Amino acid sequence: MANTHVNAIVVGAGAGGGVVAKELAVHGLSVVLFERGGWPDYDAHINDELISQRTQVLGSAFGPDHRKHPRVSIQQDGSKQVVTPISGDYGHIAACVGSGTVSYGAMAWRFMPEDFKLKSTYGKVEGSTLDDWPVSYEDLEPFYEKAEWEIGVSGDDSQNPFAPPRKKPQPMPPFEYNRAGRILAEAGSRLGLHPFPIPMLRNSVPYNGRPACIRNRTCVGFACPVDGKNGTHNTVIPTAMATGNCEVRTHCQVAEVMSDASGRVTGIKYFDGEDKGQIQTSDLVIVAASATETARLLLNSKSDLFPRGLGNNYDWVGRNLQGHAYTGAVGLYDFEITDFAGPGASFGMCDFNHHHDGIVGGGMLANEFNPLPYLFSGVRPPGAKPWGREHKDFQMKNIKRMAVLQGPIQEIPNFEARVTVDPSVKDHWGIPVVAMSGSRHPIDYEHCKWLSSKAEMVLKEAGAVQTWQRVGGRGLSGGQHQAGTARMGNDPQSSVCNRYGQVHGIDNLFVADGSLCVTNGGFNPVLTIMALGYWVSDYITRNWNASKFKS
Amino acid sequence: MSIDRRTFLLTGVAGFGSIMLMPSCVTRTTSSWQFFTDEEAACVIALCEQIVPADEHGGGATKAGVIHYIDRQLVAVFDYDQVIYQQGISALQNSCLDLHGKRFETLDFDTQYTLCTAMEEGKLPGEHWGELDQGRFFRLVISHSMQGFYGPPRHGGNKDYMSYKMMDLDFPLVVGRNHYEHLS
């Protein structure tokens, strides 16, 4: 039996797609929201470190299934390796309703105004496709606000002198510091820095009918046992469903966006939960499947008119793959600096985000999420033996005596860091998979060394008896903050979408996830992706009645 | 983390499916283990105890049942590691017989430690290892031992949460919010 035609198909029920589904549904459009995973279930994995989003050695708590979703990682020497979520190098992102917003650490950063204009602020960077966004902070500000209030943020930007201007405060008061947060924030203040509580998509007080956070030790990487963490799965997606206009179709793998001879898209081909091929037609298609999977879907959607895939006439789909080069330092103390009040990260500083000589962009610093026992077994000073008595003794003595200060540094986009599809490797349904290749721009490593030295300085000021730097910024980009593969721009020859996320030349095809981001900020990107979801939806709903998109 | 990363050589169009979905190809009914023979298990138990030894903090990998974790995963998620375990154990035993005339698990603790250090550095006699990278085999056992010792008890290791107790990680995670579970 054929599926009933709908107004809009949204592919991917994560931070961007969940918001779009809700906005379109409340504006009266009929929507099917497709998700390759299922609804998240806390009880299926509780706080199992080995099946979590922190480490996937035995599987991913919230998908994707490692037996069905291979990818290809192309090394610097050109050799190819098939990778899975449990093998690493995968660019892993949760595959369930809510996606990463179920299990994230939930930092709720707004990008700063400079983050949207890196090129005009810092100039050209050799070997980079660095550019300004076609959207300014001022354009997105109302949509950041909407995300903060509808999904729920605890924070107080008035404590952050570098915070971008806002019209309305965050809806909930900030969280108090945990012990490491308090000690490191005091050290930061003594150094003349400006620490403040990290804004969080968690409830510091009951909000929207759900309870306050209980400071669970195992927060990031896991679902919340009391539903005090706010994602699209427990906010906007239920709102969309409650309108009666939105169906969430889970366990469906979308294979292709279909287009007709006039160059408009007509719907999608997908495989349902029984692996049966299906077709869903619609007036509009919005792709929000993450920077890797969105690029894959566009590249796999080929036709006579679009022989290189949708939006890819100029070979920009999949280009400029970015993530965040995490960088920082580790400090050991002669007292228990970690009290395990969840999620662990509690204070941040934006002193290093912009306007430092020789640095393009920068990144915020925050204390790290609570250590997990197995992952902590991989944290040792340089040169330490990774097994034996000394290794075990370190584990028992130091798991509560360690503090990590680190941050996501702004990556400088690079045309050769990219997602392609590999026609020789297929997933469970026979669809060519994501292949990731290229590496970060060399300047990222220089930036990382700089930020790590700042982190180490604060750890020492806080009284660390031993410190060492953890410098990131080399190798393949991507990861859970993946971005940039369908960038927005005013020039169709050097971007994939226009400033409203509409694919150049295809009126009824949109992108609404991190793929749009021209640059990825020096912050965790989720609130920006949510704001982009509202921004794209606003354009669609304002223009809907002009029947521009209707078939 | 690099120690978690296991990658698979691309072997062609059908390579992924045939590697990942291959059923356990080894059936050895005489063993009390799901994967190992009793002799292999004795070797791996001693190897894991070197990696996480008993000390003043408490028991090591043997007491925590790390072998149960590894044995169970080798017929499940880690089925593609079966061959490297079989070859690695065999190569280690041949090395020990060659150097000391005894099997690994029967050697004293300090001799075992010296052998592990040599294996880590790729210095055990090469003729017993052939194509197999001895350092890679040892790093794999390190990863699995850490998972079995420090991971949750539900997967067969970390018996009675013993490593969590040694780290003084108290339960419940939040006062009044414990989740009990039945351990098989």
XYZ file of C-alpha atoms in Angstrom:
735
model
C 0.000 0.000 0.000
C 1.421 3.368 -0.981
C 2.195 5.929 1.690
C -0.042 9.026 1.713
C 1.606 12.092 0.197
C 2.635 14.667 2.812
C 3.793 18.265 2.783
C 7.203 17.665 4.272
C 9.674 14.881 4.893
C 12.352 15.486 7.500
C 15.255 13.042 7.395
C 16.880 12.677 10.802
C 15.339 13.258 14.232
C 18.271 14.961 15.913
C 18.927 18.522 17.043
C 18.079 20.143 13.697
C 15.465 17.735 12.321
C 13.458 17.548 15.531
C 13.114 21.323 15.610
C 12.097 21.511 11.937
C 9.472 18.774 12.335
C 7.920 20.649 15.240
C 7.919 24.047 13.575
C 6.366 22.754 10.369
C 3.786 20.644 12.218
C 2.598 23.510 14.416
C 2.249 25.629 11.288
C -0.140 23.064 9.869
C 2.087 21.183 7.456
C 1.793 17.407 7.389
C 5.182 15.961 8.266
C 6.859 12.575 8.371
C 10.005 12.599 10.490
C 12.307 9.739 9.494
C 14.815 8.258 11.915
C 17.087 5.294 11.266
C 17.150 4.362 14.948
C 14.382 3.914 17.504
C 13.151 5.760 20.580
C 15.804 5.964 23.294
C 15.350 3.732 26.307
C 17.288 4.474 29.496
C 16.647 1.046 30.977
C 18.153 -0.832 28.034
C 21.674 0.220 28.971
C 21.416 2.278 32.181
C 24.944 3.417 33.044
C 26.862 0.750 31.144
C 30.171 2.385 30.277
C 31.058 -0.162 27.597
C 27.820 0.398 25.657
C 27.536 4.154 25.861
C 28.128 7.192 23.720
C 31.434 7.760 25.556
C 32.955 4.497 24.438
C 31.446 1.976 22.067
C 33.687 -1.035 22.616
C 30.660 -3.349 22.963
C 28.230 -1.274 20.909
C 26.411 2.045 20.835
C 23.684 2.524 23.393
C 21.735 4.712 20.986
C 22.956 3.365 17.689
C 23.899 2.971 14.971
C 24.114 -0.806 14.932
C 27.735 -1.680 14.202
C 26.720 -4.731 12.198
C 24.596 -2.731 9.761
C 26.321 0.610 9.315
C 29.939 0.343 8.152
C 31.887 3.284 6.842
C 35.199 3.713 5.109
C 38.105 5.643 6.520
C 40.677 6.675 3.931
C 44.123 7.081 5.455
C 46.737 9.648 4.519
C 48.536 7.071 2.357
C 45.328 6.419 0.419
C 44.632 3.014 1.952
C 41.037 2.242 2.863
C 39.750 0.667 6.037
C 36.197 -0.380 6.757
C 35.275 1.039 10.147
C 32.287 0.652 12.447
C 30.985 2.463 15.521
C 32.890 0.018 17.726
C 36.150 0.093 15.802
C 36.720 3.858 16.088
C 37.632 6.436 13.412
C 33.945 6.337 12.546
C 32.712 9.892 13.136
C 30.170 8.407 15.486
C 26.914 10.185 16.228
C 23.899 8.653 17.960
C 21.171 7.163 15.766
C 17.917 7.420 17.688
C 15.025 9.834 18.132
C 16.789 12.866 19.620
C 20.190 11.630 18.358
C 23.029 13.210 20.312
C 20.620 15.325 22.349
C 19.644 12.204 24.336
C 23.113 11.425 25.611
C 25.080 14.631 25.237
C 26.794 16.662 27.900
C 24.218 19.326 27.002
C 26.341 22.466 26.894
C 24.190 25.245 25.475
C 26.564 27.702 23.847
C 25.666 30.497 21.522
C 28.406 31.159 18.994
C 29.920 34.627 19.263
C 29.347 37.274 16.544
C 32.939 36.802 15.327
C 32.311 33.089 14.802
C 30.052 33.988 11.877
C 32.663 36.247 10.276
C 35.997 34.577 10.728
C 37.304 35.569 7.309
C 36.477 39.247 7.620
C 37.771 39.274 11.205
C 41.046 37.443 10.630
C 41.648 37.512 6.863
C 42.437 34.723 4.473
C 44.170 31.587 5.726
C 46.415 29.878 3.187
C 45.163 26.442 2.160
C 41.778 26.985 3.740
C 38.238 27.560 2.444
C 37.645 29.885 5.372
C 34.706 32.186 4.758
C 32.072 34.235 6.544
C 28.621 32.819 7.065
C 25.872 34.378 4.939
C 23.994 34.644 8.258
C 25.010 36.894 11.124
C 24.730 36.430 14.867
C 22.009 39.092 14.839
C 20.037 37.033 12.299
C 20.184 33.946 14.494
C 19.744 35.646 17.880
C 15.927 35.307 18.040
C 16.259 31.637 17.116
C 18.869 30.983 19.783
C 16.385 32.469 22.205
C 13.626 30.242 20.930
C 15.815 27.162 21.317
C 16.748 28.180 24.860
C 13.143 28.612 25.928
C 11.454 25.779 24.049
C 14.070 23.135 24.718
C 15.252 24.519 28.029
C 18.566 26.049 29.107
C 20.020 26.789 32.554
C 22.545 29.586 32.589
C 23.329 33.198 33.285
C 25.260 34.984 30.563
C 25.581 38.103 32.706
C 28.499 36.319 34.421
C 30.341 35.996 31.107
C 31.819 39.290 29.888
C 32.411 37.780 26.433
C 28.819 36.589 25.981
C 27.118 37.808 22.813
C 24.250 40.272 23.243
C 20.862 38.773 24.043
C 17.352 40.149 24.426
C 16.113 37.704 27.010
C 17.915 35.791 29.765
C 18.137 32.021 29.739
C 14.966 30.545 31.235
C 16.485 28.694 34.207
C 19.138 29.759 36.717
C 22.650 28.361 36.247
C 23.931 25.265 37.972
C 26.282 25.629 40.903
C 29.873 24.515 40.410
C 31.001 21.081 41.421
C 34.216 20.833 43.437
C 36.649 20.834 40.490
C 34.644 23.620 38.877
C 34.875 25.785 41.984
C 38.598 25.207 42.549
C 39.556 25.762 38.911
C 37.257 28.769 38.537
C 38.908 30.374 41.555
C 42.310 29.712 39.999
C 41.101 31.240 36.730
C 39.908 34.353 38.519
C 43.272 34.726 40.266
C 44.875 34.699 36.819
C 42.572 37.486 35.655
C 40.366 35.189 33.584
C 36.564 35.186 33.609
C 35.030 31.884 34.688
C 31.267 31.328 34.847
C 28.832 28.387 35.049
C 28.425 26.603 31.702
C 24.973 27.118 30.153
C 23.330 23.719 30.001
C 20.386 22.066 28.249
C 19.534 20.498 31.592
C 16.975 21.567 34.139
C 18.398 23.356 37.158
C 14.783 23.630 38.338
C 11.681 21.765 37.142
C 10.823 22.983 33.647
C 8.266 22.129 30.990
C 6.722 19.401 33.144
C 9.943 17.528 33.759
C 12.061 17.451 36.915
C 15.330 19.114 37.830
C 18.658 17.438 37.183
C 19.798 15.090 39.969
C 23.541 15.567 39.234
C 23.874 11.941 38.206
C 27.508 10.839 38.037
C 27.048 9.177 34.646
C 25.396 11.892 32.565
C 27.262 12.544 29.360
C 27.202 9.444 27.197
C 23.973 8.206 28.750
C 20.279 8.947 28.749
C 18.930 10.690 31.842
C 17.165 8.402 34.330
C 14.834 11.199 35.472
C 14.462 13.002 32.137
C 16.067 16.178 33.490
C 18.235 16.574 30.388
C 16.594 18.349 27.483
C 16.812 17.083 23.940
C 14.559 17.136 20.935
C 13.205 13.675 21.910
C 11.509 15.006 25.052
C 10.589 18.528 23.917
C 9.948 19.554 20.315
C 9.340 16.102 18.837
C 6.531 15.260 21.313
C 5.122 18.734 20.614
C 5.171 17.977 16.894
C 3.390 14.668 17.467
C 0.775 16.291 19.694
C -0.347 18.500 16.804
C -1.533 15.416 14.941
C 0.424 16.634 11.931
C 3.666 14.765 12.491
C 4.340 11.063 12.237
C 7.710 9.839 13.527
C 8.732 6.848 11.435
C 11.554 5.040 13.239
C 13.905 2.255 12.110
C 13.804 3.562 8.559
C 16.969 3.912 6.528
C 16.576 6.591 3.875
C 18.379 5.627 0.671
C 17.756 8.422 -1.791
C 15.995 11.724 -2.331
C 13.999 11.460 -5.565
C 13.804 14.261 -8.102
C 11.848 14.804 -11.323
C 12.675 16.063 -14.792
C 11.985 19.652 -13.757
C 14.730 19.455 -11.121
C 12.455 19.472 -8.080
C 12.546 16.817 -5.412
C 9.486 14.592 -5.089
C 10.120 12.516 -1.973
C 12.392 9.748 -0.774
C 13.120 6.058 -1.152
C 13.723 4.255 2.114
C 13.880 0.853 3.756
C 11.404 0.252 6.563
C 11.926 -1.696 9.784
C 11.376 -4.962 7.905
C 14.019 -3.986 5.324
C 11.290 -3.504 2.726
C 11.846 -0.807 0.109
C 9.304 2.010 0.377
C 8.541 5.342 -1.237
C 7.269 8.447 0.529
C 6.336 11.446 -1.583
C 6.162 15.022 -0.339
C 6.149 18.663 -1.373
C 9.334 19.384 0.553
C 12.323 17.404 1.754
C 14.468 18.626 4.641
C 17.663 16.668 5.206
C 19.008 16.785 8.765
C 20.907 13.541 9.067
C 24.243 14.917 10.424
C 27.158 16.280 8.417
C 28.316 12.833 7.335
C 24.953 11.220 6.579
C 23.409 14.331 5.008
C 26.315 14.514 2.568
C 25.992 10.801 1.860
C 22.284 11.082 1.128
C 22.736 14.027 -1.228
C 25.625 12.290 -3.003
C 23.636 9.064 -3.330
C 20.657 10.930 -4.877
C 21.701 10.921 -8.505
C 19.610 11.470 -11.623
C 20.089 12.575 -15.221
C 19.776 16.185 -14.140
C 22.011 15.684 -11.094
C 24.607 13.116 -12.136
C 26.921 14.027 -9.224
C 24.164 14.067 -6.626
C 21.772 16.733 -5.397
C 23.292 20.132 -4.718
C 26.611 18.903 -6.017
C 26.921 20.588 -9.404
C 30.122 22.284 -8.266
C 31.531 19.459 -6.118
C 30.953 21.114 -2.743
C 28.787 18.474 -1.084
C 30.815 16.661 1.549
C 33.650 19.189 1.462
C 34.992 21.136 4.435
C 34.248 18.411 6.957
C 34.921 19.908 10.365
C 34.486 18.926 13.953
C 36.365 20.129 16.954
C 39.949 19.607 17.809
C 39.664 18.987 21.548
C 42.706 20.190 23.318
C 43.733 20.930 26.866
C 45.685 19.597 29.798
C 45.461 17.170 32.685
C 46.322 18.019 36.291
C 46.840 15.717 39.259
C 46.196 16.989 42.768
C 47.146 15.772 46.207
C 43.513 15.875 47.277
C 40.226 14.670 45.795
C 39.348 17.427 43.378
C 36.546 15.445 41.737
C 33.325 15.048 43.708
C 31.485 13.359 40.833
C 28.522 15.744 40.869
C 27.249 15.200 37.360
C 27.817 15.781 34.593
C 31.273 16.939 35.652
C 31.778 19.902 33.342
C 30.547 22.865 35.337
C 32.623 25.970 34.678
C 33.746 27.548 31.432
C 35.791 30.522 30.241
C 35.579 32.385 26.943
C 38.795 34.350 27.456
C 40.453 32.373 24.644
C 37.727 32.467 22.019
C 38.798 35.486 19.998
C 41.293 38.290 19.427
C 44.594 36.691 20.327
C 47.665 37.430 18.226
C 48.436 34.722 15.718
C 45.284 32.744 16.496
C 42.367 32.506 14.046
C 39.339 32.061 16.280
C 40.155 30.057 19.382
C 38.099 28.020 21.784
C 36.436 28.036 25.159
C 37.845 26.061 28.052
C 35.779 24.015 30.502
C 36.484 21.405 33.119
C 35.899 17.950 31.722
C 33.002 15.565 32.304
C 33.322 13.006 35.074
C 35.886 10.298 34.392
C 34.573 6.820 33.679
C 36.570 3.859 35.039
C 37.481 2.119 31.788
C 38.204 5.325 29.884
C 40.293 6.545 32.809
C 42.504 3.474 32.352
C 43.686 5.182 29.166
C 44.573 8.448 30.929
C 48.173 8.393 32.093
C 51.126 10.783 32.032
C 53.268 10.576 28.894
C 55.514 7.541 28.966
C 53.626 5.671 31.712
C 53.352 1.918 31.304
C 49.827 1.038 30.105
C 49.604 -2.131 32.248
C 50.889 -3.732 35.407
C 51.157 -2.704 39.057
C 52.051 0.924 38.414
C 49.136 1.338 36.037
C 46.639 -0.116 38.497
C 48.024 1.856 41.416
C 47.629 5.076 39.438
C 44.018 4.183 38.683
C 43.078 3.562 42.311
C 44.884 6.617 43.661
C 44.050 9.201 41.043
C 40.580 8.801 39.581
C 39.296 11.426 42.021
C 42.481 13.463 42.031
C 42.521 14.359 38.377
C 41.118 17.442 36.720
C 41.044 17.987 32.987
C 40.621 21.416 31.478
C 39.984 21.423 27.762
C 37.937 22.879 24.998
C 36.743 22.547 21.430
C 38.932 24.774 19.334
C 37.628 26.338 16.160
C 38.792 24.270 13.195
C 39.836 26.080 10.048
C 37.939 24.571 7.107
C 39.838 22.574 4.571
C 38.471 21.621 1.137
C 40.159 18.204 1.161
C 38.694 17.111 4.505
C 35.640 15.477 3.117
C 32.854 12.946 2.958
C 32.432 10.956 -0.234
C 30.533 7.741 -0.838
C 32.301 4.493 -1.543
C 30.353 2.515 -4.127
C 32.293 -0.658 -3.302
C 31.208 -0.787 0.338
C 27.508 -1.107 1.101
C 25.506 -1.021 4.297
C 22.976 -3.651 5.381
C 20.527 -2.381 2.740
C 23.021 -2.209 -0.129
C 23.418 1.569 0.016
C 26.942 2.933 -0.640
C 28.445 4.155 2.614
C 30.207 7.267 3.880
C 33.924 7.467 3.196
C 35.884 10.065 5.153
C 39.227 11.395 4.029
C 41.647 14.266 4.341
C 42.964 15.801 7.486
C 42.723 18.955 9.520
C 44.404 22.151 8.415
C 47.936 22.355 9.889
C 47.076 25.611 11.662
C 44.692 23.697 13.968
C 47.576 21.949 15.686
C 49.289 25.282 16.334
C 46.070 26.624 17.826
C 45.739 23.532 19.984
C 49.239 23.860 21.426
C 48.403 27.424 22.374
C 45.107 26.583 24.070
C 46.598 23.567 25.864
C 49.260 25.777 27.384
C 46.528 28.093 28.724
C 44.697 25.144 30.241
C 47.870 23.865 31.878
C 48.514 27.299 33.363
C 45.121 27.263 35.120
C 45.578 23.696 36.404
C 48.931 24.679 37.907
C 47.499 27.791 39.512
C 44.893 25.532 41.131
C 47.708 23.621 42.835
C 48.306 20.636 40.586
C 51.237 18.487 41.695
C 51.697 17.213 38.145
C 50.361 18.401 34.785
C 50.671 17.388 31.171
C 49.192 18.704 27.971
C 46.857 16.801 25.706
C 47.212 18.462 22.330
C 44.678 17.709 19.620
C 44.256 19.059 16.135
C 45.776 16.507 13.808
C 44.327 13.805 11.587
C 40.845 13.339 10.227
C 38.122 15.669 11.420
C 34.442 14.950 11.986
C 33.354 13.239 15.182
C 30.251 14.067 17.150
C 30.533 17.795 16.402
C 30.708 17.111 12.668
C 29.845 20.070 10.454
C 30.356 21.950 7.237
C 29.603 19.458 4.441
C 26.683 21.361 2.866
C 27.769 24.864 3.714
C 25.607 27.915 3.330
C 26.730 30.670 1.013
C 25.570 33.326 -1.377
C 27.577 31.967 -4.296
C 26.139 28.703 -5.704
C 29.545 27.834 -7.105
C 31.225 27.778 -3.715
C 28.500 26.538 -1.396
C 25.660 24.007 -1.316
C 22.780 25.896 0.297
C 21.689 29.500 0.421
C 21.389 31.433 3.653
C 18.085 29.741 4.463
C 19.393 26.216 4.089
C 17.714 25.839 0.707
C 19.846 23.836 -1.704
C 20.971 26.124 -4.542
C 18.739 25.653 -7.576
C 16.291 23.226 -5.910
C 13.462 25.217 -4.340
C 11.931 22.411 -2.294
C 15.057 20.775 -0.867
C 16.551 22.027 2.404
C 19.329 21.082 4.804
C 18.897 21.745 8.529
C 21.797 20.385 10.546
C 25.476 21.022 11.248
C 26.243 20.482 7.568
C 25.183 24.103 6.999
C 27.829 25.595 9.284
C 30.491 27.452 7.325
C 32.690 27.330 10.400
C 32.020 25.472 13.618
C 32.769 27.955 16.388
C 34.965 27.387 19.390
C 32.020 25.866 21.225
C 29.907 22.733 21.370
C 27.602 23.305 18.396
C 24.228 21.874 19.422
C 22.408 25.088 20.337
C 23.538 26.593 17.029
C 22.168 23.566 15.155
C 18.856 23.954 16.997
C 18.807 27.678 16.172
C 19.492 26.845 12.526
C 16.539 24.432 12.629
C 14.296 27.294 13.740
C 15.872 29.658 11.198
C 15.325 27.288 8.247
C 11.776 26.483 9.434
C 10.963 30.151 9.754
C 11.840 30.686 6.097
C 9.812 27.653 5.010
C 6.688 28.542 6.997
C 6.790 32.212 5.970
C 6.901 31.205 2.311
C 4.639 28.186 2.482
C 1.388 29.926 1.678
C 2.849 31.450 -1.452
C 2.769 27.807 -2.557
C 6.286 28.127 -3.799
C 7.225 24.670 -2.579
C 3.963 22.858 -3.247
C 3.799 20.296 -5.997
C 41.154 6.267 22.237
C 43.683 4.450 20.164
C 43.606 1.303 22.260
C 39.941 0.804 21.367
C 40.508 1.010 17.671
C 40.411 -2.152 15.717
C 40.146 -1.826 12.037
C 39.500 -4.255 9.296
C 41.336 -4.458 6.050
C 39.109 -3.836 3.154
C 38.832 -7.102 1.300
C 36.491 -6.156 -1.500
C 32.839 -5.655 -2.162
C 31.623 -8.451 0.048
C 34.352 -8.066 2.617
C 32.414 -6.275 5.266
C 29.509 -8.641 5.368
C 31.597 -11.745 5.374
C 33.843 -10.528 8.172
C 31.218 -9.081 10.431
C 28.488 -11.640 10.035
C 30.664 -14.724 10.065
C 29.363 -17.055 12.764
C 31.738 -18.386 15.321
C 33.757 -20.801 13.250
C 35.314 -22.749 16.074
C 33.510 -25.444 18.014
C 35.472 -27.089 20.802
C 33.101 -29.032 22.970
C 35.607 -30.349 25.485
C 36.214 -26.949 27.075
C 34.399 -25.455 30.020
C 34.592 -22.094 28.228
C 32.539 -20.644 25.442
C 35.543 -19.953 23.254
C 38.813 -20.931 24.878
C 40.182 -24.392 25.467
C 41.063 -24.981 29.119
C 44.750 -24.666 28.240
C 44.229 -21.397 26.393
C 42.169 -20.020 29.256
C 44.935 -20.813 31.755
C 47.363 -18.802 29.634
C 45.005 -15.832 29.214
C 44.190 -15.790 32.934
C 47.897 -15.479 33.742
C 48.378 -12.846 31.050
C 45.484 -10.735 32.338
C 46.800 -10.992 35.897
C 50.052 -9.469 34.666
C 48.098 -6.621 33.095
C 45.966 -5.989 36.189
C 47.733 -7.699 39.091
C 46.507 -8.229 42.630
C 48.114 -5.660 44.914
C 47.589 -3.787 48.153
C 44.395 -2.269 46.722
C 42.816 -5.703 46.238
C 42.426 -8.526 43.761
C 43.514 -8.482 40.163
C 42.143 -9.667 36.851
C 41.879 -13.299 37.978
C 39.696 -12.527 40.962
C 37.626 -10.052 38.935
C 36.871 -12.745 36.358
C 38.302 -10.829 33.415
C 38.642 -14.149 31.579
C 34.852 -14.509 31.636
C 34.502 -11.114 29.979
C 36.961 -11.949 27.213
C 35.650 -15.473 26.669
C 32.094 -14.246 26.396
C 32.877 -11.405 23.999
C 34.973 -13.612 21.719
C 31.845 -15.489 20.686
C 29.835 -12.270 20.455
C 30.993 -8.737 19.654
C 34.690 -9.671 19.316
C 34.178 -12.735 17.120
C 36.625 -11.292 14.591
C 39.357 -11.426 17.230
C 39.150 -15.220 17.581
C 42.022 -15.935 15.248
C 44.421 -13.425 16.770
C 43.761 -14.883 20.239
C 44.375 -18.450 19.068
C 47.518 -17.535 17.184
C 48.768 -15.184 19.889
C 48.359 -17.708 22.693
C 50.035 -20.391 20.648
C 52.939 -18.110 19.728
C 53.366 -16.989 23.339
C 53.408 -20.581 24.579
C 55.932 -21.620 21.954
C 58.089 -18.658 22.932
C 57.934 -19.673 26.605
C 58.721 -23.304 25.849
C 61.621 -22.178 23.725
C 63.051 -19.750 26.296
C 62.133 -21.463 29.588
C 60.924 -24.959 28.732
C 57.578 -24.226 30.432
C 54.178 -22.890 29.534
C 53.481 -19.229 30.347
C 51.010 -19.853 33.168
C 53.439 -22.150 34.995
C 56.235 -19.581 35.106
C 56.756 -17.398 38.171
C 55.253 -13.904 38.244
C 58.478 -12.008 37.625
C 59.431 -14.174 34.656
C 55.966 -13.645 33.216
C 56.400 -9.910 33.682
C 59.694 -9.942 31.793
C 58.092 -11.927 28.979
C 55.164 -9.485 28.771
C 57.545 -6.546 28.547
C 59.405 -8.310 25.749
C 56.143 -9.057 23.952
C 55.084 -5.421 24.305
C 58.347 -4.352 22.703
C 58.165 -7.006 19.976
C 61.199 -8.830 21.303
C 59.968 -12.404 21.776
C 61.572 -14.813 19.295
C 60.167 -13.874 15.898
C 60.099 -17.404 14.478
C 57.122 -18.286 16.692
C 55.041 -15.314 15.636
C 55.184 -15.398 11.853
C 52.986 -12.670 10.413
C 51.404 -11.879 13.778
C 52.486 -8.633 15.447
C 53.189 -9.645 19.062
C 52.881 -6.064 20.300
C 49.473 -5.764 18.668
C 48.315 -9.002 20.288
C 49.465 -7.803 23.698
C 47.807 -4.390 23.286
C 44.577 -6.151 22.352
C 44.692 -8.218 25.540
C 45.471 -5.022 27.501
C 42.368 -3.326 26.077
C 40.158 -6.296 26.806
C 41.596 -6.689 30.306
C 40.907 -3.048 31.124
C 37.360 -3.407 29.833
C 36.818 -6.596 31.831
C 38.311 -5.191 35.010
C 36.980 -1.637 34.938
C 33.794 -2.125 32.902
C 30.427 -3.001 34.428
C 29.974 -6.495 35.938
C 27.080 -7.263 33.609
C 29.536 -8.306 30.886
C 31.236 -10.987 32.942
C 34.201 -9.205 34.551
C 34.589 -6.802 37.492
C 33.035 -9.372 39.798
C 30.979 -7.812 42.574
C 31.983 -4.357 41.340
C 35.410 -4.992 42.840
C 37.302 -2.391 40.796
C 34.695 0.257 41.566
C 35.112 -0.502 45.258
C 38.895 -0.208 44.958
C 38.480 3.217 43.357
C 36.005 4.093 46.096
C 33.350 4.899 43.537
C 30.348 4.682 45.751
C 26.929 3.516 44.704
C 24.238 4.524 44.092
C 25.281 7.071 41.482
C 22.910 9.525 43.123
C 21.498 9.048 46.600
C 18.177 7.234 46.399
C 18.499 6.458 42.722
C 20.082 3.041 42.545
C 19.172 0.678 39.749
C 19.579 -2.939 40.754
C 20.041 -5.505 38.085
C 20.290 -9.275 37.950
C 23.717 -10.490 36.974
C 23.869 -13.707 35.076
